[in-house]
Amino acid sequence: MGDHSHGDPTTSDSVAKAGQGQVEKFQDPGLPPHRPRLADKDPRAANRAERQVAILFVISVIGTLLFFFGYFAIPLDESTTISTLRLQNFLLGMGTAFAMLGIGVGVVHWAKTLMPDHEIAEERHAVRTEEDRQIAETMVSEIISESGIKRRRLIRYTLIGAGVLAILPPIGILRDLSKNLDPAVLGHTLWKEGTRLARDPEGTPIKAADVTFGSAFHVIPEGLNELHEGKLDEKAKSVVLLMRLNPEDLHPSPGREDWAYNGIVAYSKICTHVGCPVALYEQQTHHLLCPCHQSTFDVTQQCKVIFGPASRPLPQLPITVNSEGYLVARSDFHEPVGPSFWERALVEKESGR
C-alpha cells in the first residue's frame, strides 16, 4: 500500500497552518514592566540608602583600623604568651573580616537601592570599529554617571577611604616577610647530641618504654620551656612527631640505619609545603597527613611524599636512648626544616648566588 498523503495539497496546507501557529505561540514576550523601587520614588528613601551605604564603608574603615591596632599595638617579643598571640590573631581576623565585608556589602546595597535597574536587551556584536569603541566609551561614561558616584559625595569619599585603607594590611604583612629571613637560622634547631625528647607542652622526658606500637607523641627538646628569649621561634623549628612501628616495616636508606631505636622514629612536625603542622597519624597505614593541603607522608619510607603538594620528605631527627632509658637526639636535623623554599634559599646563599 502507498502513502496517499504524499503530494496532497490539503495535507500541506494543514502543516503550514500548524507551523504558523507554532511561530505565533512562541513570540518574544518582551521585557517585564519595570517596577520602581522605594528609593526611585522617595528622595528621603534614597538619602537613607545613601547613608546606609556610607555606614557600611565606614565599618570597613573601622575594620582596617582594628587590624592595624592588633598588628602594631600588641607587641610580640621574647615574653609573648600564647594568649597574647590568640588576642592578636583574633583582632587581625576580625579586622580583615569587617574591612572586606563592609566594602562588599556596601557595594551590593548601593547597586540594589541606588543604581539604575532598568533591563535592556540588544543584539550582541563584536566591538571592532572606531565607532564601536566610541560607543563603548560612551556607555562606560553613562554607567559612571548613572551610578551616582559623582554626585553622591558621601558614598564616594567613604568608598575611597575604605578602599585605600583596605589595601594597607596586606602591604604591612608583606613588608614583614623581609625581616629576619636569614636562611641559615632555619637550618639549625635546639636539637643536639644528648638532648632528651620531651612531651609537648609539659616538657617531661620520654622513655623508650613509654612509646607503644601505634602511639604518636608530640615532642619538643627538653629545656625549651625554660627559655626566656625566642621560645616560640625555637619551638616552631624544633617540634617533632614520635611514633613506634614494627622495625621490619621501616626501610631506612644507607647511612640511616641507626637513626631509629627499636622501631621508634622521630620526624619534623613542620610540613615541607608551607609549614603547617603535620598532626594527623594514621596507625593502620603509617601515614602522616597535613590537614592544610592534604600532603601525605609515608613513615615506613622515611616520610616520603605520596600525595599532595609537598615537594620533599619530612626531615628525620636521629634518635637513640641514654643509659637511663630516655630517648635522646643523636644530633640536630641534617637538613632545614619547614617549607622547601627555605631550603632552596639556604642552598643559594651557601653557593654564593
Tab-separated table of C-alpha atoms in Angstrom:
chain	number	residue	atom	x	y	z
A	1	MET	CA	0.000	0.000	0.000
A	2	GLY	CA	1.262	3.502	-0.832
A	3	ASP	CA	1.268	6.694	1.197
A	4	HIS	CA	-1.761	8.611	-0.160
A	5	SER	CA	-0.930	11.730	1.830
A	6	HIS	CA	2.193	12.405	-0.266
A	7	GLY	CA	1.603	15.416	-2.510
A	8	ASP	CA	-1.830	16.039	-1.058
A	9	PRO	CA	-2.374	19.855	-1.110
A	10	THR	CA	-4.832	19.592	1.755
A	11	THR	CA	-2.229	17.965	3.977
A	12	SER	CA	0.436	20.567	3.012
A	13	ASP	CA	-1.896	23.408	3.957
A	14	SER	CA	-2.534	21.787	7.338
A	15	VAL	CA	1.195	21.518	8.055
A	16	ALA	CA	1.755	25.139	7.044
A	17	LYS	CA	-1.030	26.320	9.322
A	18	ALA	CA	0.342	24.232	12.200
A	19	GLY	CA	3.811	25.710	11.658
A	20	GLN	CA	2.374	29.212	11.565
A	21	GLY	CA	0.529	28.501	14.808
A	22	GLN	CA	3.739	27.393	16.490
A	23	VAL	CA	5.522	30.570	15.397
A	24	GLU	CA	2.729	32.699	16.792
A	25	LYS	CA	2.701	30.667	20.015
A	26	PHE	CA	6.405	31.345	20.816
A	27	GLN	CA	6.638	35.045	20.084
A	28	ASP	CA	9.077	37.137	22.151
A	29	PRO	CA	7.134	38.271	25.246
A	30	GLY	CA	9.443	41.267	25.715
A	31	LEU	CA	10.796	42.643	28.973
A	32	PRO	CA	8.602	42.665	32.051
A	33	PRO	CA	7.286	46.053	33.151
A	34	HIS	CA	9.721	47.994	35.303
A	35	ARG	CA	8.737	48.267	38.954
A	36	PRO	CA	10.252	51.351	40.601
A	37	ARG	CA	11.940	50.911	43.955
A	38	LEU	CA	11.197	52.974	47.015
A	39	ALA	CA	14.397	54.979	46.518
A	40	ASP	CA	13.297	55.778	42.954
A	41	LYS	CA	10.070	57.391	44.177
A	42	ASP	CA	11.008	58.845	47.548
A	43	PRO	CA	14.060	61.158	47.864
A	44	ARG	CA	14.134	60.531	51.609
A	45	ALA	CA	14.451	56.798	50.994
A	46	ALA	CA	17.276	57.473	48.550
A	47	ASN	CA	19.098	59.599	51.113
A	48	ARG	CA	18.562	56.938	53.749
A	49	ALA	CA	20.013	54.277	51.422
A	50	GLU	CA	22.988	56.540	50.721
A	51	ARG	CA	23.685	56.881	54.434
A	52	GLN	CA	23.413	53.118	54.887
A	53	VAL	CA	25.966	52.530	52.142
A	54	ALA	CA	28.271	55.122	53.703
A	55	ILE	CA	27.917	53.438	57.113
A	56	LEU	CA	28.943	50.112	55.596
A	57	PHE	CA	32.029	51.731	54.087
A	58	VAL	CA	32.817	53.299	57.463
A	59	ILE	CA	32.543	49.824	59.034
A	60	SER	CA	35.171	48.714	56.531
A	61	VAL	CA	37.410	51.586	57.652
A	62	ILE	CA	36.911	50.610	61.308
A	63	GLY	CA	37.798	47.010	60.452
A	64	THR	CA	41.048	48.127	58.830
A	65	LEU	CA	41.901	50.272	61.848
A	66	LEU	CA	41.161	47.296	64.105
A	67	PHE	CA	43.607	45.254	62.038
A	68	PHE	CA	46.292	47.926	62.459
A	69	PHE	CA	45.636	48.102	66.198
A	70	GLY	CA	46.169	44.371	66.579
A	71	TYR	CA	49.180	44.449	64.259
A	72	PHE	CA	51.085	47.365	65.763
A	73	ALA	CA	49.707	47.928	69.277
A	74	ILE	CA	50.241	44.376	70.543
A	75	PRO	CA	53.997	43.787	70.836
A	76	LEU	CA	55.468	40.404	70.014
A	77	ASP	CA	58.763	39.736	71.733
A	78	GLU	CA	60.515	37.088	73.784
A	79	SER	CA	57.950	37.422	76.587
A	80	THR	CA	54.947	36.898	74.287
A	81	THR	CA	52.489	34.296	75.543
A	82	ILE	CA	50.017	32.104	73.686
A	83	SER	CA	47.119	34.207	74.996
A	84	THR	CA	48.718	37.328	73.522
A	85	LEU	CA	49.088	35.600	70.166
A	86	ARG	CA	45.465	34.499	70.282
A	87	LEU	CA	44.336	38.046	71.024
A	88	GLN	CA	46.354	39.425	68.138
A	89	ASN	CA	45.105	36.757	65.739
A	90	PHE	CA	41.521	37.499	66.815
A	91	LEU	CA	41.958	41.221	66.146
A	92	LEU	CA	43.666	40.612	62.802
A	93	GLY	CA	40.961	38.191	61.709
A	94	MET	CA	38.022	40.321	62.812
A	95	GLY	CA	39.602	43.463	61.374
A	96	THR	CA	40.146	41.846	57.986
A	97	ALA	CA	36.625	40.385	58.001
A	98	PHE	CA	34.951	43.730	58.733
A	99	ALA	CA	37.191	45.537	56.233
A	100	MET	CA	36.264	43.202	53.374
A	101	LEU	CA	32.650	42.659	54.443
A	102	GLY	CA	31.941	46.381	54.769
A	103	ILE	CA	33.102	47.119	51.235
A	104	GLY	CA	31.394	44.089	49.730
A	105	VAL	CA	28.006	44.551	51.371
A	106	GLY	CA	28.178	48.308	50.827
A	107	VAL	CA	28.708	47.965	47.077
A	108	VAL	CA	25.904	45.389	46.784
A	109	HIS	CA	23.484	47.566	48.784
A	110	TRP	CA	24.448	50.574	46.664
A	111	ALA	CA	23.724	48.668	43.438
A	112	LYS	CA	20.392	47.309	44.664
A	113	THR	CA	18.991	50.557	46.060
A	114	LEU	CA	20.510	53.476	44.171
A	115	MET	CA	21.990	52.417	40.843
A	116	PRO	CA	19.612	52.219	37.854
A	117	ASP	CA	17.954	48.826	37.489
A	118	HIS	CA	16.309	49.116	34.053
A	119	GLU	CA	16.651	45.967	31.988
A	120	ILE	CA	17.746	46.361	28.378
A	121	ALA	CA	18.229	43.933	25.507
A	122	GLU	CA	20.377	44.407	22.425
A	123	GLU	CA	21.954	42.315	19.716
A	124	ARG	CA	25.431	41.104	20.535
A	125	HIS	CA	28.110	42.202	18.133
A	126	ALA	CA	31.875	42.453	18.048
A	127	VAL	CA	33.433	45.763	19.087
A	128	ARG	CA	35.928	46.294	16.320
A	129	THR	CA	35.499	49.615	14.566
A	130	GLU	CA	36.446	53.018	15.913
A	131	GLU	CA	32.779	53.899	16.014
A	132	ASP	CA	32.060	50.862	18.157
A	133	ARG	CA	34.867	51.794	20.534
A	134	GLN	CA	33.472	55.288	20.876
A	135	ILE	CA	30.063	53.807	21.628
A	136	ALA	CA	31.646	51.610	24.308
A	137	GLU	CA	33.352	54.625	25.886
A	138	THR	CA	30.042	56.450	25.878
A	139	MET	CA	28.371	53.502	27.583
A	140	VAL	CA	31.053	53.452	30.293
A	141	SER	CA	30.595	57.166	30.872
A	142	GLU	CA	26.861	56.679	31.157
A	143	ILE	CA	27.333	53.856	33.663
A	144	ILE	CA	29.562	56.031	35.819
A	145	SER	CA	27.044	58.857	35.598
A	146	GLU	CA	24.078	56.615	36.407
A	147	SER	CA	25.862	55.052	39.371
A	148	GLY	CA	25.655	58.425	41.082
A	149	ILE	CA	29.227	58.298	42.363
A	150	LYS	CA	29.937	61.796	41.027
A	151	ARG	CA	27.019	63.491	42.743
A	152	ARG	CA	26.804	61.315	45.868
A	153	ARG	CA	29.880	62.658	47.602
A	154	LEU	CA	29.259	60.826	50.887
A	155	ILE	CA	29.399	57.449	49.148
A	156	ARG	CA	32.346	58.498	47.005
A	157	TYR	CA	34.530	59.680	49.884
A	158	THR	CA	33.744	56.770	52.213
A	159	LEU	CA	34.353	54.257	49.393
A	160	ILE	CA	37.713	55.850	48.566
A	161	GLY	CA	38.707	55.850	52.228
A	162	ALA	CA	37.670	52.244	52.772
A	163	GLY	CA	39.341	51.079	49.572
A	164	VAL	CA	42.650	52.823	50.269
A	165	LEU	CA	42.834	51.548	53.851
A	166	ALA	CA	41.816	48.013	52.863
A	167	ILE	CA	44.961	47.500	50.754
A	168	LEU	CA	47.331	48.624	53.526
A	169	PRO	CA	47.148	45.488	55.777
A	170	PRO	CA	48.462	43.161	53.031
A	171	ILE	CA	51.267	45.643	52.356
A	172	GLY	CA	52.209	45.619	56.052
A	173	ILE	CA	52.218	41.830	56.171
A	174	LEU	CA	54.317	41.526	53.006
A	175	ARG	CA	56.743	44.095	54.399
A	176	ASP	CA	57.343	41.916	57.436
A	177	LEU	CA	58.290	38.992	55.217
A	178	SER	CA	61.588	40.742	54.533
A	179	LYS	CA	62.575	40.698	58.218
A	180	ASN	CA	64.877	38.084	59.710
A	181	LEU	CA	64.866	35.866	56.645
A	182	ASP	CA	68.382	34.571	57.130
A	183	PRO	CA	68.065	31.023	55.757
A	184	ALA	CA	70.903	29.822	57.979
A	185	VAL	CA	68.665	30.332	61.027
A	186	LEU	CA	66.267	27.744	59.639
A	187	GLY	CA	68.972	25.161	59.194
A	188	HIS	CA	69.641	24.759	62.925
A	189	THR	CA	67.378	23.985	65.901
A	190	LEU	CA	67.740	23.316	69.625
A	191	TRP	CA	68.313	19.620	68.968
A	192	LYS	CA	71.847	18.423	69.595
A	193	GLU	CA	73.559	15.238	70.707
A	194	GLY	CA	72.208	14.067	74.056
A	195	THR	CA	69.139	16.351	74.173
A	196	ARG	CA	66.273	14.375	75.692
A	197	LEU	CA	62.936	14.176	73.876
A	198	ALA	CA	60.144	15.704	75.982
A	199	ARG	CA	56.367	15.773	75.733
A	200	ASP	CA	54.749	18.879	74.318
A	201	PRO	CA	53.685	21.009	76.141
A	202	GLU	CA	54.549	19.538	79.560
A	203	GLY	CA	58.253	19.201	78.872
A	204	THR	CA	58.625	15.862	80.672
A	205	PRO	CA	61.219	13.476	79.167
A	206	ILE	CA	60.110	10.321	77.369
A	207	LYS	CA	61.435	6.823	77.949
A	208	ALA	CA	61.556	4.337	75.103
A	209	ALA	CA	59.349	2.010	77.169
A	210	ASP	CA	56.617	4.693	77.188
A	211	VAL	CA	56.239	4.605	73.400
A	212	THR	CA	53.854	1.792	72.467
A	213	PHE	CA	53.084	0.464	68.987
A	214	GLY	CA	50.684	2.751	67.128
A	215	SER	CA	51.168	5.656	69.529
A	216	ALA	CA	52.236	9.165	68.488
A	217	PHE	CA	53.872	11.770	70.724
A	218	HIS	CA	54.165	15.496	70.093
A	219	VAL	CA	57.723	16.242	71.137
A	220	ILE	CA	59.920	19.244	71.979
A	221	PRO	CA	63.554	19.421	73.124
A	222	GLU	CA	63.945	19.200	76.883
A	223	GLY	CA	64.593	22.636	78.340
A	224	LEU	CA	62.625	24.521	75.694
A	225	ASN	CA	60.020	25.658	78.222
A	226	GLU	CA	62.729	27.270	80.367
A	227	LEU	CA	63.846	29.614	77.605
A	228	HIS	CA	63.133	33.307	78.169
A	229	GLU	CA	64.110	34.593	74.741
A	230	GLY	CA	62.960	33.252	71.406
A	231	LYS	CA	60.950	30.398	72.887
A	232	LEU	CA	58.209	30.454	70.268
A	233	ASP	CA	60.673	30.782	67.388
A	234	GLU	CA	62.677	27.819	68.619
A	235	LYS	CA	59.580	25.734	69.189
A	236	ALA	CA	58.342	26.497	65.684
A	237	LYS	CA	61.508	24.882	64.295
A	238	SER	CA	62.036	22.061	66.782
A	239	VAL	CA	58.641	20.352	67.200
A	240	VAL	CA	58.719	16.645	66.335
A	241	LEU	CA	56.327	13.724	65.954
A	242	LEU	CA	57.450	10.483	67.624
A	243	MET	CA	55.977	7.119	66.591
A	244	ARG	CA	56.711	3.441	67.082
A	245	LEU	CA	56.355	0.886	64.295
A	246	ASN	CA	57.404	-2.680	63.790
A	247	PRO	CA	61.118	-2.417	62.922
A	248	GLU	CA	60.514	-4.750	59.967
A	249	ASP	CA	58.158	-2.139	58.444
A	250	LEU	CA	60.878	0.517	58.284
A	251	HIS	CA	63.021	0.871	55.173
A	252	PRO	CA	65.915	3.182	56.061
A	253	SER	CA	68.296	4.345	53.373
A	254	PRO	CA	72.039	3.669	53.674
A	255	GLY	CA	73.502	5.754	56.480
A	256	ARG	CA	70.237	5.992	58.402
A	257	GLU	CA	70.124	2.507	59.837
A	258	ASP	CA	70.812	3.814	63.375
A	259	TRP	CA	68.526	6.889	63.228
A	260	ALA	CA	65.662	4.919	64.826
A	261	TYR	CA	65.521	2.878	68.039
A	262	ASN	CA	63.616	-0.423	68.086
A	263	GLY	CA	61.105	0.928	65.554
A	264	ILE	CA	60.774	4.343	67.240
A	265	VAL	CA	61.239	7.166	64.734
A	266	ALA	CA	61.070	10.952	65.013
A	267	TYR	CA	60.225	13.353	62.195
A	268	SER	CA	59.784	17.097	61.981
A	269	LYS	CA	56.199	18.175	62.549
A	270	ILE	CA	56.514	21.085	60.096
A	271	CYS	CA	55.142	20.332	56.632
A	272	THR	CA	57.608	20.871	53.798
A	273	HIS	CA	54.920	22.558	51.711
A	274	VAL	CA	54.088	25.831	53.514
A	275	GLY	CA	54.908	24.995	57.121
A	276	CYS	CA	51.585	23.777	58.536
A	277	PRO	CA	51.726	21.345	61.477
A	278	VAL	CA	51.574	17.705	60.380
A	279	ALA	CA	49.492	16.392	63.262
A	280	LEU	CA	47.398	13.503	61.901
A	281	TYR	CA	48.822	9.979	62.147
A	282	GLU	CA	47.051	7.004	60.587
A	283	GLN	CA	48.064	3.956	62.623
A	284	GLN	CA	46.966	1.341	60.092
A	285	THR	CA	48.723	2.810	57.058
A	286	HIS	CA	51.560	4.570	58.953
A	287	HIS	CA	50.810	7.770	57.062
A	288	LEU	CA	51.227	11.327	58.341
A	289	LEU	CA	48.714	13.824	56.973
A	290	CYS	CA	48.959	17.595	56.813
A	291	PRO	CA	45.439	18.994	57.356
A	292	CYS	CA	46.088	22.226	55.433
A	293	HIS	CA	46.644	20.925	51.893
A	294	GLN	CA	46.460	17.139	52.397
A	295	SER	CA	50.138	16.388	51.819
A	296	THR	CA	50.640	12.785	52.920
A	297	PHE	CA	53.908	11.220	54.078
A	298	ASP	CA	54.745	7.505	54.427
A	299	VAL	CA	56.569	6.875	57.705
A	300	THR	CA	57.757	3.464	56.532
A	301	GLN	CA	59.529	5.150	53.601
A	302	GLN	CA	61.329	7.852	55.622
A	303	CYS	CA	58.268	10.116	55.323
A	304	LYS	CA	58.365	10.136	51.554
A	305	VAL	CA	55.635	12.284	49.950
A	306	ILE	CA	52.964	10.016	48.497
A	307	PHE	CA	50.245	12.615	47.931
A	308	GLY	CA	49.773	16.358	47.914
A	309	PRO	CA	51.794	19.460	47.026
A	310	ALA	CA	54.770	18.933	49.365
A	311	SER	CA	57.955	18.510	47.343
A	312	ARG	CA	60.253	16.687	49.784
A	313	PRO	CA	60.049	14.276	52.748
A	314	LEU	CA	59.796	15.433	56.337
A	315	PRO	CA	63.282	15.800	57.890
A	316	GLN	CA	64.138	12.950	60.254
A	317	LEU	CA	65.637	13.501	63.705
A	318	PRO	CA	68.233	10.833	64.546
A	319	ILE	CA	67.469	9.357	67.984
A	320	THR	CA	68.727	6.742	70.434
A	321	VAL	CA	68.472	6.057	74.198
A	322	ASN	CA	70.756	7.046	77.033
A	323	SER	CA	71.881	4.966	79.980
A	324	GLU	CA	68.669	5.792	81.866
A	325	GLY	CA	66.410	4.591	79.072
A	326	TYR	CA	65.325	8.062	77.962
A	327	LEU	CA	65.067	8.879	74.259
A	328	VAL	CA	67.710	11.404	73.194
A	329	ALA	CA	68.733	13.032	69.935
A	330	ARG	CA	71.886	11.863	68.183
A	331	SER	CA	72.301	15.269	66.557
A	332	ASP	CA	70.360	18.127	65.029
A	333	PHE	CA	68.365	17.643	61.812
A	334	HIS	CA	70.632	17.037	58.846
A	335	GLU	CA	68.576	19.349	56.635
A	336	PRO	CA	66.493	22.520	57.107
A	337	VAL	CA	63.005	22.006	58.475
A	338	GLY	CA	59.856	23.558	57.088
A	339	PRO	CA	58.875	24.704	53.583
A	340	SER	CA	61.182	23.794	50.741
A	341	PHE	CA	61.731	27.379	49.603
A	342	TRP	CA	63.742	27.946	52.800
A	343	GLU	CA	65.986	25.052	51.840
A	344	ARG	CA	66.473	26.474	48.371
A	345	ALA	CA	67.303	29.865	49.843
A	346	LEU	CA	69.880	28.259	52.130
A	347	VAL	CA	71.487	26.416	49.229
A	348	GLU	CA	71.596	29.584	47.141
A	349	LYS	CA	73.168	31.555	49.980
A	350	GLU	CA	75.825	28.918	50.618
A	351	SER	CA	76.621	28.716	46.893
A	352	GLY	CA	77.038	32.496	46.741
A	353	ARG	CA	74.315	33.181	44.181
